[in-house]
Amino acid sequence: MPPMADHDSRAGATYGTRNVLDYAARVHAAHDEGLAQAFDAPDQRGIPAIQVGPSEGKLLSLLMTLAGARKVVEVGTLAGYSAARMARALPEDGHLWSIEFDARHAEIARENLVAAGVADRVTVVVGAGVDVLPTLEEHGPFDAVFIDADKENYDKYGAWAAANTRPGGLLIGDNAYLFGKLVDEEDRSAAMRRFHEQAARDYDSVCIPTPDGLVLGVRR
Ligand code: SAH
Ligand code: DHB
Ligand code: MG
C-alpha cells in the first residue's frame, strides 16, 4: 500500500493530552463503586496495572450493547475491570467466560466481579488461553471475543475466535500496536501482524488508534 495521505498519518498527534483525555473519560466513562473497585484493584493489590483505560472499558460495554452480545469470551482477566465493563452490558441470561493464567489475578477478579454486581454472569477460568479456549467451544458460537493476554499468542487466539464467532459477531484485540513494536523484527511482532492480517480477512475490521491500538472486527 502507498503511504497514506496527510490526514491519515496525523493519527497519533498530540491533541489527546492528559487533561483532555481525563475530561472526556470523566464525562463519558465515569465509574460507579463497583467499576472503581475493579479498576483500582491492581494498584491496591500489588499486581500490574495494565487494565484497559476507562474510555476503552466504556467502548467495550457499548460494543456489547451494539452487537446484542449474549455469549462472550475474554482472554486475560487481570482484576476483572474489562470483564465487569462487558458483563454490565449483557442481558440477564448472558454470559462471559474470562480466561486468566494467574490464579491470584483470577481470585482478585472474582471478588471485584461480585462487587460490580455481575458475578452470576461471569465465569473466570484459570489456565492458559490456548488450553482453555477449546474447552469453551461447547458454549459457542460466541457473539464477541476480547483478546488482551500474552501478545505472542494473539494469532492463535484470533484464529480460535474466527472459528467460534457467529457471523456479525465481534473480534476485539487490545495492544494491537504491540507497545509500538508491531513492525519490529521480533517473534511476537510477527505473531501480532498475523493476528491483524487474519482479522482483516475473516472480519470487516479496523484498528482504532487508542494509545496502543484496538482491533475491532465484525465477523464476515
Ligand atoms: N483485560 C484486563 C487486562 C488483562 S492484562 C482488563 O482490561 O481489565 C493481561 C492478563 O493476561 C494478565 O492478568 C495476565 O496474567 C494474563 N495472561 C498472561 N498470559 C496468559 C495466558 N497465556 N493465558 C491467559 N491469561 C494470560
Ligand atoms: C501489558 C499488557 C496489556 O494487556 C496492556 O494493555 C498493557 C501492558 C503488559 O504485559 O505489560
Ligand atoms: Mg491490554
PDB file of C-alpha atoms and ligand atoms in Angstrom:
ATOM      1  CA  MET A   1       0.000   0.000   0.000  1.00  0.00           C
ATOM      2  CA  PRO A   2       1.360   3.500  -0.780  1.00  0.00           C
ATOM      3  CA  PRO A   3       1.888   5.915   2.121  1.00  0.00           C
ATOM      4  CA  MET A   4      -1.420   7.352   3.312  1.00  0.00           C
ATOM      5  CA  ALA A   5      -2.420  10.958   2.765  1.00  0.00           C
ATOM      6  CA  ASP A   6      -1.623  13.536   5.414  1.00  0.00           C
ATOM      7  CA  HIS A   7      -4.932  13.371   7.228  1.00  0.00           C
ATOM      8  CA  ASP A   8      -4.366   9.681   7.985  1.00  0.00           C
ATOM      9  CA  SER A   9      -0.818   9.998   9.230  1.00  0.00           C
ATOM     10  CA  ARG A  10      -1.993  12.756  11.581  1.00  0.00           C
ATOM     11  CA  ALA A  11      -3.351   9.945  13.803  1.00  0.00           C
ATOM     12  CA  GLY A  12      -1.085   9.771  16.830  1.00  0.00           C
ATOM     13  CA  ALA A  13      -0.940  13.555  17.018  1.00  0.00           C
ATOM     14  CA  THR A  14      -0.970  15.165  20.399  1.00  0.00           C
ATOM     15  CA  TYR A  15      -4.470  16.642  20.728  1.00  0.00           C
ATOM     16  CA  GLY A  16      -5.403  13.928  23.200  1.00  0.00           C
ATOM     17  CA  THR A  17      -3.375  15.420  26.024  1.00  0.00           C
ATOM     18  CA  ARG A  18      -3.704  14.057  29.569  1.00  0.00           C
ATOM     19  CA  ASN A  19      -6.135  16.790  30.613  1.00  0.00           C
ATOM     20  CA  VAL A  20      -8.274  16.327  27.517  1.00  0.00           C
ATOM     21  CA  LEU A  21      -8.405  12.534  27.877  1.00  0.00           C
ATOM     22  CA  ASP A  22      -9.213  12.785  31.582  1.00  0.00           C
ATOM     23  CA  TYR A  23     -12.045  15.235  30.898  1.00  0.00           C
ATOM     24  CA  ALA A  24     -13.556  13.008  28.219  1.00  0.00           C
ATOM     25  CA  ALA A  25     -13.294   9.912  30.401  1.00  0.00           C
ATOM     26  CA  ARG A  26     -14.917  11.748  33.321  1.00  0.00           C
ATOM     27  CA  VAL A  27     -17.848  12.876  31.172  1.00  0.00           C
ATOM     28  CA  HIS A  28     -18.454   9.669  29.196  1.00  0.00           C
ATOM     29  CA  ALA A  29     -16.945   6.795  31.143  1.00  0.00           C
ATOM     30  CA  ALA A  30     -17.323   7.529  34.864  1.00  0.00           C
ATOM     31  CA  HIS A  31     -17.009   4.693  37.394  1.00  0.00           C
ATOM     32  CA  ASP A  32     -19.613   3.715  39.916  1.00  0.00           C
ATOM     33  CA  GLU A  33     -18.369   1.962  43.077  1.00  0.00           C
ATOM     34  CA  GLY A  34     -18.172  -1.479  41.531  1.00  0.00           C
ATOM     35  CA  LEU A  35     -16.219  -0.383  38.482  1.00  0.00           C
ATOM     36  CA  ALA A  36     -13.938   1.770  40.644  1.00  0.00           C
ATOM     37  CA  GLN A  37     -13.074  -1.235  42.816  1.00  0.00           C
ATOM     38  CA  ALA A  38     -12.144  -3.337  39.787  1.00  0.00           C
ATOM     39  CA  PHE A  39     -10.196  -0.514  38.170  1.00  0.00           C
ATOM     40  CA  ASP A  40      -8.278   0.399  41.346  1.00  0.00           C
ATOM     41  CA  ALA A  41      -7.581  -3.186  42.410  1.00  0.00           C
ATOM     42  CA  PRO A  42      -4.284  -3.693  40.537  1.00  0.00           C
ATOM     43  CA  ASP A  43      -2.635  -0.720  42.286  1.00  0.00           C
ATOM     44  CA  GLN A  44      -4.157  -1.593  45.641  1.00  0.00           C
ATOM     45  CA  ARG A  45      -3.361  -5.305  45.499  1.00  0.00           C
ATOM     46  CA  GLY A  46       0.130  -5.059  44.032  1.00  0.00           C
ATOM     47  CA  ILE A  47      -0.483  -6.631  40.632  1.00  0.00           C
ATOM     48  CA  PRO A  48       0.375  -4.956  37.298  1.00  0.00           C
ATOM     49  CA  ALA A  49      -1.931  -2.033  36.478  1.00  0.00           C
ATOM     50  CA  ILE A  50      -2.346  -2.979  32.824  1.00  0.00           C
ATOM     51  CA  GLN A  51      -6.145  -2.904  32.569  1.00  0.00           C
ATOM     52  CA  VAL A  52      -7.798  -1.048  29.708  1.00  0.00           C
ATOM     53  CA  GLY A  53      -8.462   2.643  30.303  1.00  0.00           C
ATOM     54  CA  PRO A  54     -11.895   3.886  31.374  1.00  0.00           C
ATOM     55  CA  SER A  55     -12.772   5.078  27.865  1.00  0.00           C
ATOM     56  CA  GLU A  56     -11.776   1.772  26.303  1.00  0.00           C
ATOM     57  CA  GLY A  57     -13.723  -0.014  29.027  1.00  0.00           C
ATOM     58  CA  LYS A  58     -16.798   2.032  28.174  1.00  0.00           C
ATOM     59  CA  LEU A  59     -16.217   1.299  24.498  1.00  0.00           C
ATOM     60  CA  LEU A  60     -16.208  -2.446  25.266  1.00  0.00           C
ATOM     61  CA  SER A  61     -19.517  -2.023  27.047  1.00  0.00           C
ATOM     62  CA  LEU A  62     -21.107  -0.098  24.169  1.00  0.00           C
ATOM     63  CA  LEU A  63     -19.827  -2.635  21.647  1.00  0.00           C
ATOM     64  CA  MET A  64     -21.515  -5.448  23.595  1.00  0.00           C
ATOM     65  CA  THR A  65     -24.754  -3.467  23.516  1.00  0.00           C
ATOM     66  CA  LEU A  66     -24.471  -2.693  19.795  1.00  0.00           C
ATOM     67  CA  ALA A  67     -23.752  -6.341  18.961  1.00  0.00           C
ATOM     68  CA  GLY A  68     -26.609  -7.553  21.160  1.00  0.00           C
ATOM     69  CA  ALA A  69     -23.986  -9.764  22.761  1.00  0.00           C
ATOM     70  CA  ARG A  70     -25.187 -12.621  24.965  1.00  0.00           C
ATOM     71  CA  LYS A  71     -22.215 -15.033  24.941  1.00  0.00           C
ATOM     72  CA  VAL A  72     -18.729 -13.550  25.177  1.00  0.00           C
ATOM     73  CA  VAL A  73     -15.171 -14.815  25.694  1.00  0.00           C
ATOM     74  CA  GLU A  74     -12.277 -12.780  27.126  1.00  0.00           C
ATOM     75  CA  VAL A  75      -8.637 -13.879  27.195  1.00  0.00           C
ATOM     76  CA  GLY A  76      -6.807 -12.021  30.004  1.00  0.00           C
ATOM     77  CA  THR A  77      -8.958 -11.175  33.053  1.00  0.00           C
ATOM     78  CA  LEU A  78      -6.423  -9.440  35.347  1.00  0.00           C
ATOM     79  CA  ALA A  79      -8.592  -7.913  38.136  1.00  0.00           C
ATOM     80  CA  GLY A  80     -11.839  -8.051  36.197  1.00  0.00           C
ATOM     81  CA  TYR A  81     -12.201  -4.444  35.062  1.00  0.00           C
ATOM     82  CA  SER A  82     -12.809  -5.119  31.354  1.00  0.00           C
ATOM     83  CA  ALA A  83     -14.882  -8.167  32.340  1.00  0.00           C
ATOM     84  CA  ALA A  84     -17.092  -6.010  34.559  1.00  0.00           C
ATOM     85  CA  ARG A  85     -17.475  -3.433  31.770  1.00  0.00           C
ATOM     86  CA  MET A  86     -18.570  -6.081  29.275  1.00  0.00           C
ATOM     87  CA  ALA A  87     -20.725  -8.090  31.680  1.00  0.00           C
ATOM     88  CA  ARG A  88     -22.654  -4.978  32.700  1.00  0.00           C
ATOM     89  CA  ALA A  89     -23.843  -4.725  29.102  1.00  0.00           C
ATOM     90  CA  LEU A  90     -25.045  -8.330  28.831  1.00  0.00           C
ATOM     91  CA  PRO A  91     -28.673  -9.355  29.262  1.00  0.00           C
ATOM     92  CA  GLU A  92     -29.607 -11.274  32.398  1.00  0.00           C
ATOM     93  CA  ASP A  93     -29.229 -14.627  30.628  1.00  0.00           C
ATOM     94  CA  GLY A  94     -25.951 -13.560  29.002  1.00  0.00           C
ATOM     95  CA  HIS A  95     -22.560 -14.955  29.984  1.00  0.00           C
ATOM     96  CA  LEU A  96     -18.900 -14.015  29.810  1.00  0.00           C
ATOM     97  CA  TRP A  97     -16.185 -16.648  30.099  1.00  0.00           C
ATOM     98  CA  SER A  98     -12.936 -14.900  31.031  1.00  0.00           C
ATOM     99  CA  ILE A  99      -9.617 -16.771  30.949  1.00  0.00           C
ATOM    100  CA  GLU A 100      -6.768 -15.911  33.323  1.00  0.00           C
ATOM    101  CA  PHE A 101      -3.436 -17.695  33.681  1.00  0.00           C
ATOM    102  CA  ASP A 102      -2.541 -16.301  37.121  1.00  0.00           C
ATOM    103  CA  ALA A 103      -4.625 -17.826  39.954  1.00  0.00           C
ATOM    104  CA  ARG A 104      -4.130 -14.769  42.189  1.00  0.00           C
ATOM    105  CA  HIS A 105      -5.364 -12.417  39.471  1.00  0.00           C
ATOM    106  CA  ALA A 106      -8.376 -14.678  38.991  1.00  0.00           C
ATOM    107  CA  GLU A 107      -9.178 -14.643  42.725  1.00  0.00           C
ATOM    108  CA  ILE A 108      -8.992 -10.845  42.884  1.00  0.00           C
ATOM    109  CA  ALA A 109     -11.134 -10.618  39.759  1.00  0.00           C
ATOM    110  CA  ARG A 110     -13.838 -12.839  41.254  1.00  0.00           C
ATOM    111  CA  GLU A 111     -14.059 -10.531  44.293  1.00  0.00           C
ATOM    112  CA  ASN A 112     -14.332  -7.500  42.046  1.00  0.00           C
ATOM    113  CA  LEU A 113     -16.985  -9.085  39.847  1.00  0.00           C
ATOM    114  CA  VAL A 114     -19.100  -9.673  42.969  1.00  0.00           C
ATOM    115  CA  ALA A 115     -18.674  -6.007  43.910  1.00  0.00           C
ATOM    116  CA  ALA A 116     -19.610  -4.964  40.373  1.00  0.00           C
ATOM    117  CA  GLY A 117     -22.821  -6.990  40.622  1.00  0.00           C
ATOM    118  CA  VAL A 118     -22.059  -9.297  37.713  1.00  0.00           C
ATOM    119  CA  ALA A 119     -20.675 -12.421  39.396  1.00  0.00           C
ATOM    120  CA  ASP A 120     -23.593 -14.518  38.136  1.00  0.00           C
ATOM    121  CA  ARG A 121     -22.862 -13.508  34.550  1.00  0.00           C
ATOM    122  CA  VAL A 122     -19.088 -14.181  34.540  1.00  0.00           C
ATOM    123  CA  THR A 123     -17.048 -17.359  34.876  1.00  0.00           C
ATOM    124  CA  VAL A 124     -13.333 -16.785  35.439  1.00  0.00           C
ATOM    125  CA  VAL A 125     -11.483 -19.842  34.161  1.00  0.00           C
ATOM    126  CA  VAL A 126      -7.903 -20.323  35.380  1.00  0.00           C
ATOM    127  CA  GLY A 127      -5.451 -21.575  32.780  1.00  0.00           C
ATOM    128  CA  ALA A 128      -3.560 -20.674  29.644  1.00  0.00           C
ATOM    129  CA  GLY A 129      -5.655 -19.322  26.794  1.00  0.00           C
ATOM    130  CA  VAL A 130      -4.531 -21.977  24.326  1.00  0.00           C
ATOM    131  CA  ASP A 131      -5.566 -24.742  26.757  1.00  0.00           C
ATOM    132  CA  VAL A 132      -8.841 -23.252  27.981  1.00  0.00           C
ATOM    133  CA  LEU A 133     -10.319 -21.940  24.714  1.00  0.00           C
ATOM    134  CA  PRO A 134     -11.039 -25.414  23.264  1.00  0.00           C
ATOM    135  CA  THR A 135     -12.986 -26.316  26.439  1.00  0.00           C
ATOM    136  CA  LEU A 136     -15.341 -23.355  25.845  1.00  0.00           C
ATOM    137  CA  GLU A 137     -16.325 -24.360  22.328  1.00  0.00           C
ATOM    138  CA  GLU A 138     -19.367 -26.271  23.578  1.00  0.00           C
ATOM    139  CA  HIS A 139     -20.891 -22.920  24.662  1.00  0.00           C
ATOM    140  CA  GLY A 140     -20.398 -21.283  21.268  1.00  0.00           C
ATOM    141  CA  PRO A 141     -20.733 -19.848  18.757  1.00  0.00           C
ATOM    142  CA  PHE A 142     -19.985 -16.571  20.545  1.00  0.00           C
ATOM    143  CA  ASP A 143     -21.189 -13.031  19.934  1.00  0.00           C
ATOM    144  CA  ALA A 144     -17.852 -11.409  20.827  1.00  0.00           C
ATOM    145  CA  VAL A 145     -14.280 -12.330  21.734  1.00  0.00           C
ATOM    146  CA  PHE A 146     -11.961  -9.853  23.504  1.00  0.00           C
ATOM    147  CA  ILE A 147      -8.252 -10.671  23.416  1.00  0.00           C
ATOM    148  CA  ASP A 148      -5.997  -8.963  25.972  1.00  0.00           C
ATOM    149  CA  ALA A 149      -3.468 -11.570  27.229  1.00  0.00           C
ATOM    150  CA  ASP A 150       0.008 -12.760  26.173  1.00  0.00           C
ATOM    151  CA  LYS A 151       0.808 -10.985  22.946  1.00  0.00           C
ATOM    152  CA  GLU A 152       2.842 -13.807  21.362  1.00  0.00           C
ATOM    153  CA  ASN A 153      -0.313 -15.928  21.105  1.00  0.00           C
ATOM    154  CA  TYR A 154      -2.691 -13.342  19.592  1.00  0.00           C
ATOM    155  CA  ASP A 155      -2.539 -15.131  16.234  1.00  0.00           C
ATOM    156  CA  LYS A 156      -3.751 -18.373  17.860  1.00  0.00           C
ATOM    157  CA  TYR A 157      -6.456 -16.570  19.860  1.00  0.00           C
ATOM    158  CA  GLY A 158      -7.599 -14.762  16.718  1.00  0.00           C
ATOM    159  CA  ALA A 159      -7.815 -17.983  14.736  1.00  0.00           C
ATOM    160  CA  TRP A 160      -9.865 -19.572  17.530  1.00  0.00           C
ATOM    161  CA  ALA A 161     -12.136 -16.522  17.638  1.00  0.00           C
ATOM    162  CA  ALA A 162     -12.796 -16.623  13.895  1.00  0.00           C
ATOM    163  CA  ALA A 163     -13.762 -20.295  14.133  1.00  0.00           C
ATOM    164  CA  ASN A 164     -16.078 -19.743  17.120  1.00  0.00           C
ATOM    165  CA  THR A 165     -17.809 -16.414  16.463  1.00  0.00           C
ATOM    166  CA  ARG A 166     -21.161 -16.108  14.695  1.00  0.00           C
ATOM    167  CA  PRO A 167     -21.433 -14.021  11.532  1.00  0.00           C
ATOM    168  CA  GLY A 168     -21.920 -10.416  12.666  1.00  0.00           C
ATOM    169  CA  GLY A 169     -20.128 -11.145  15.953  1.00  0.00           C
ATOM    170  CA  LEU A 170     -17.175  -9.111  17.166  1.00  0.00           C
ATOM    171  CA  LEU A 171     -13.434  -9.545  17.489  1.00  0.00           C
ATOM    172  CA  ILE A 172     -11.714  -7.047  19.771  1.00  0.00           C
ATOM    173  CA  GLY A 173      -7.964  -7.061  20.414  1.00  0.00           C
ATOM    174  CA  ASP A 174      -6.109  -4.738  22.805  1.00  0.00           C
ATOM    175  CA  ASN A 175      -2.450  -3.719  22.397  1.00  0.00           C
ATOM    176  CA  ALA A 176      -2.650  -4.179  18.652  1.00  0.00           C
ATOM    177  CA  TYR A 177       0.293  -1.783  18.175  1.00  0.00           C
ATOM    178  CA  LEU A 178       2.278  -4.098  20.475  1.00  0.00           C
ATOM    179  CA  PHE A 179       3.670  -1.216  22.556  1.00  0.00           C
ATOM    180  CA  GLY A 180       4.941   0.321  19.319  1.00  0.00           C
ATOM    181  CA  LYS A 181       6.766  -2.845  18.251  1.00  0.00           C
ATOM    182  CA  LEU A 182       4.194  -4.068  15.710  1.00  0.00           C
ATOM    183  CA  VAL A 183       6.515  -3.739  12.715  1.00  0.00           C
ATOM    184  CA  ASP A 184       9.723  -4.773  14.532  1.00  0.00           C
ATOM    185  CA  GLU A 185      11.627  -7.979  13.843  1.00  0.00           C
ATOM    186  CA  GLU A 186      10.527  -9.915  16.933  1.00  0.00           C
ATOM    187  CA  ASP A 187       8.630 -13.205  17.020  1.00  0.00           C
ATOM    188  CA  ARG A 188       5.739 -11.597  18.885  1.00  0.00           C
ATOM    189  CA  SER A 189       5.656  -8.758  16.334  1.00  0.00           C
ATOM    190  CA  ALA A 190       5.225 -11.306  13.559  1.00  0.00           C
ATOM    191  CA  ALA A 191       2.511 -13.049  15.613  1.00  0.00           C
ATOM    192  CA  MET A 192       0.673  -9.750  16.128  1.00  0.00           C
ATOM    193  CA  ARG A 193       0.908  -8.978  12.404  1.00  0.00           C
ATOM    194  CA  ARG A 194      -0.598 -12.394  11.642  1.00  0.00           C
ATOM    195  CA  PHE A 195      -3.407 -11.504  14.063  1.00  0.00           C
ATOM    196  CA  HIS A 196      -4.062  -8.276  12.127  1.00  0.00           C
ATOM    197  CA  GLU A 197      -3.939  -9.986   8.740  1.00  0.00           C
ATOM    198  CA  GLN A 198      -6.234 -12.869   9.756  1.00  0.00           C
ATOM    199  CA  ALA A 199      -8.633 -10.352  11.310  1.00  0.00           C
ATOM    200  CA  ALA A 200      -8.743  -8.285   8.120  1.00  0.00           C
ATOM    201  CA  ARG A 201      -9.522 -11.427   6.102  1.00  0.00           C
ATOM    202  CA  ASP A 202     -12.173 -13.045   8.317  1.00  0.00           C
ATOM    203  CA  TYR A 203     -13.743  -9.855   9.665  1.00  0.00           C
ATOM    204  CA  ASP A 204     -14.670  -6.422   8.372  1.00  0.00           C
ATOM    205  CA  SER A 205     -12.091  -4.711  10.547  1.00  0.00           C
ATOM    206  CA  VAL A 206     -10.321  -1.589  11.724  1.00  0.00           C
ATOM    207  CA  CYS A 207      -7.504  -0.830  14.135  1.00  0.00           C
ATOM    208  CA  ILE A 208      -8.805   2.013  16.298  1.00  0.00           C
ATOM    209  CA  PRO A 209      -5.939   4.357  17.229  1.00  0.00           C
ATOM    210  CA  THR A 210      -6.230   4.107  21.005  1.00  0.00           C
ATOM    211  CA  PRO A 211      -2.885   4.634  22.778  1.00  0.00           C
ATOM    212  CA  ASP A 212      -1.807   1.070  21.945  1.00  0.00           C
ATOM    213  CA  GLY A 213      -4.252   0.225  19.153  1.00  0.00           C
ATOM    214  CA  LEU A 214      -7.529  -1.694  19.449  1.00  0.00           C
ATOM    215  CA  VAL A 215      -8.539  -4.053  16.640  1.00  0.00           C
ATOM    216  CA  LEU A 216     -12.275  -4.240  16.056  1.00  0.00           C
ATOM    217  CA  GLY A 217     -13.756  -6.696  13.587  1.00  0.00           C
ATOM    218  CA  VAL A 218     -17.243  -7.802  12.557  1.00  0.00           C
ATOM    219  CA  ARG A 219     -17.265 -11.493  11.538  1.00  0.00           C
ATOM    220  CA  ARG A 220     -17.994 -11.988   7.846  1.00  0.00           C
TER     221      ARG A 220
HETATM  222  N1  SAH B   1      -8.400  -7.428  30.246  1.00  0.00           N
HETATM  223  C1  SAH B   1      -7.909  -6.914  31.508  1.00  0.00           C
HETATM  224  C2  SAH B   1      -6.409  -6.754  31.466  1.00  0.00           C
HETATM  225  C3  SAH B   1      -5.650  -8.019  31.139  1.00  0.00           C
HETATM  226  S1  SAH B   1      -3.907  -7.874  31.467  1.00  0.00           S
HETATM  227  C4  SAH B   1      -8.559  -5.572  31.788  1.00  0.00           C
HETATM  228  O1  SAH B   1      -8.533  -4.730  30.893  1.00  0.00           O
HETATM  229  O2  SAH B   1      -9.074  -5.364  32.888  1.00  0.00           O
HETATM  230  C5  SAH B   1      -3.350  -9.396  30.830  1.00  0.00           C
HETATM  231  C6  SAH B   1      -3.699 -10.601  31.696  1.00  0.00           C
HETATM  232  O3  SAH B   1      -3.426 -11.757  30.903  1.00  0.00           O
HETATM  233  C7  SAH B   1      -2.845 -10.721  32.962  1.00  0.00           C
HETATM  234  O4  SAH B   1      -3.660 -10.862  34.095  1.00  0.00           O
HETATM  235  C8  SAH B   1      -2.036 -11.998  32.728  1.00  0.00           C
HETATM  236  O5  SAH B   1      -1.812 -12.755  33.906  1.00  0.00           O
HETATM  237  C9  SAH B   1      -2.928 -12.754  31.764  1.00  0.00           C
HETATM  238  N2  SAH B   1      -2.229 -13.752  30.951  1.00  0.00           N
HETATM  239  C10 SAH B   1      -0.925 -13.773  30.564  1.00  0.00           C
HETATM  240  N3  SAH B   1      -0.666 -14.846  29.819  1.00  0.00           N
HETATM  241  C11 SAH B   1      -1.819 -15.538  29.716  1.00  0.00           C
HETATM  242  C12 SAH B   1      -2.208 -16.753  29.072  1.00  0.00           C
HETATM  243  N4  SAH B   1      -1.332 -17.464  28.365  1.00  0.00           N
HETATM  244  N5  SAH B   1      -3.489 -17.160  29.181  1.00  0.00           N
HETATM  245  C13 SAH B   1      -4.385 -16.434  29.888  1.00  0.00           C
HETATM  246  N6  SAH B   1      -4.095 -15.281  30.519  1.00  0.00           N
HETATM  247  C14 SAH B   1      -2.833 -14.846  30.437  1.00  0.00           C
HETATM  248  C1  DHB B   2       0.750  -5.205  29.187  1.00  0.00           C
HETATM  249  C2  DHB B   2      -0.352  -5.969  28.821  1.00  0.00           C
HETATM  250  C3  DHB B   2      -1.507  -5.339  28.411  1.00  0.00           C
HETATM  251  O1  DHB B   2      -2.589  -6.049  28.020  1.00  0.00           O
HETATM  252  C4  DHB B   2      -1.603  -3.961  28.360  1.00  0.00           C
HETATM  253  O2  DHB B   2      -2.769  -3.407  27.931  1.00  0.00           O
HETATM  254  C5  DHB B   2      -0.508  -3.201  28.726  1.00  0.00           C
HETATM  255  C6  DHB B   2       0.660  -3.819  29.150  1.00  0.00           C
HETATM  256  C7  DHB B   2       1.985  -5.882  29.608  1.00  0.00           C
HETATM  257  O3  DHB B   2       2.020  -7.127  29.562  1.00  0.00           O
HETATM  258  O4  DHB B   2       2.929  -5.193  30.000  1.00  0.00           O
HETATM  259 MG    MG B   3      -4.108  -4.781  27.171  1.00  0.00          MG
END
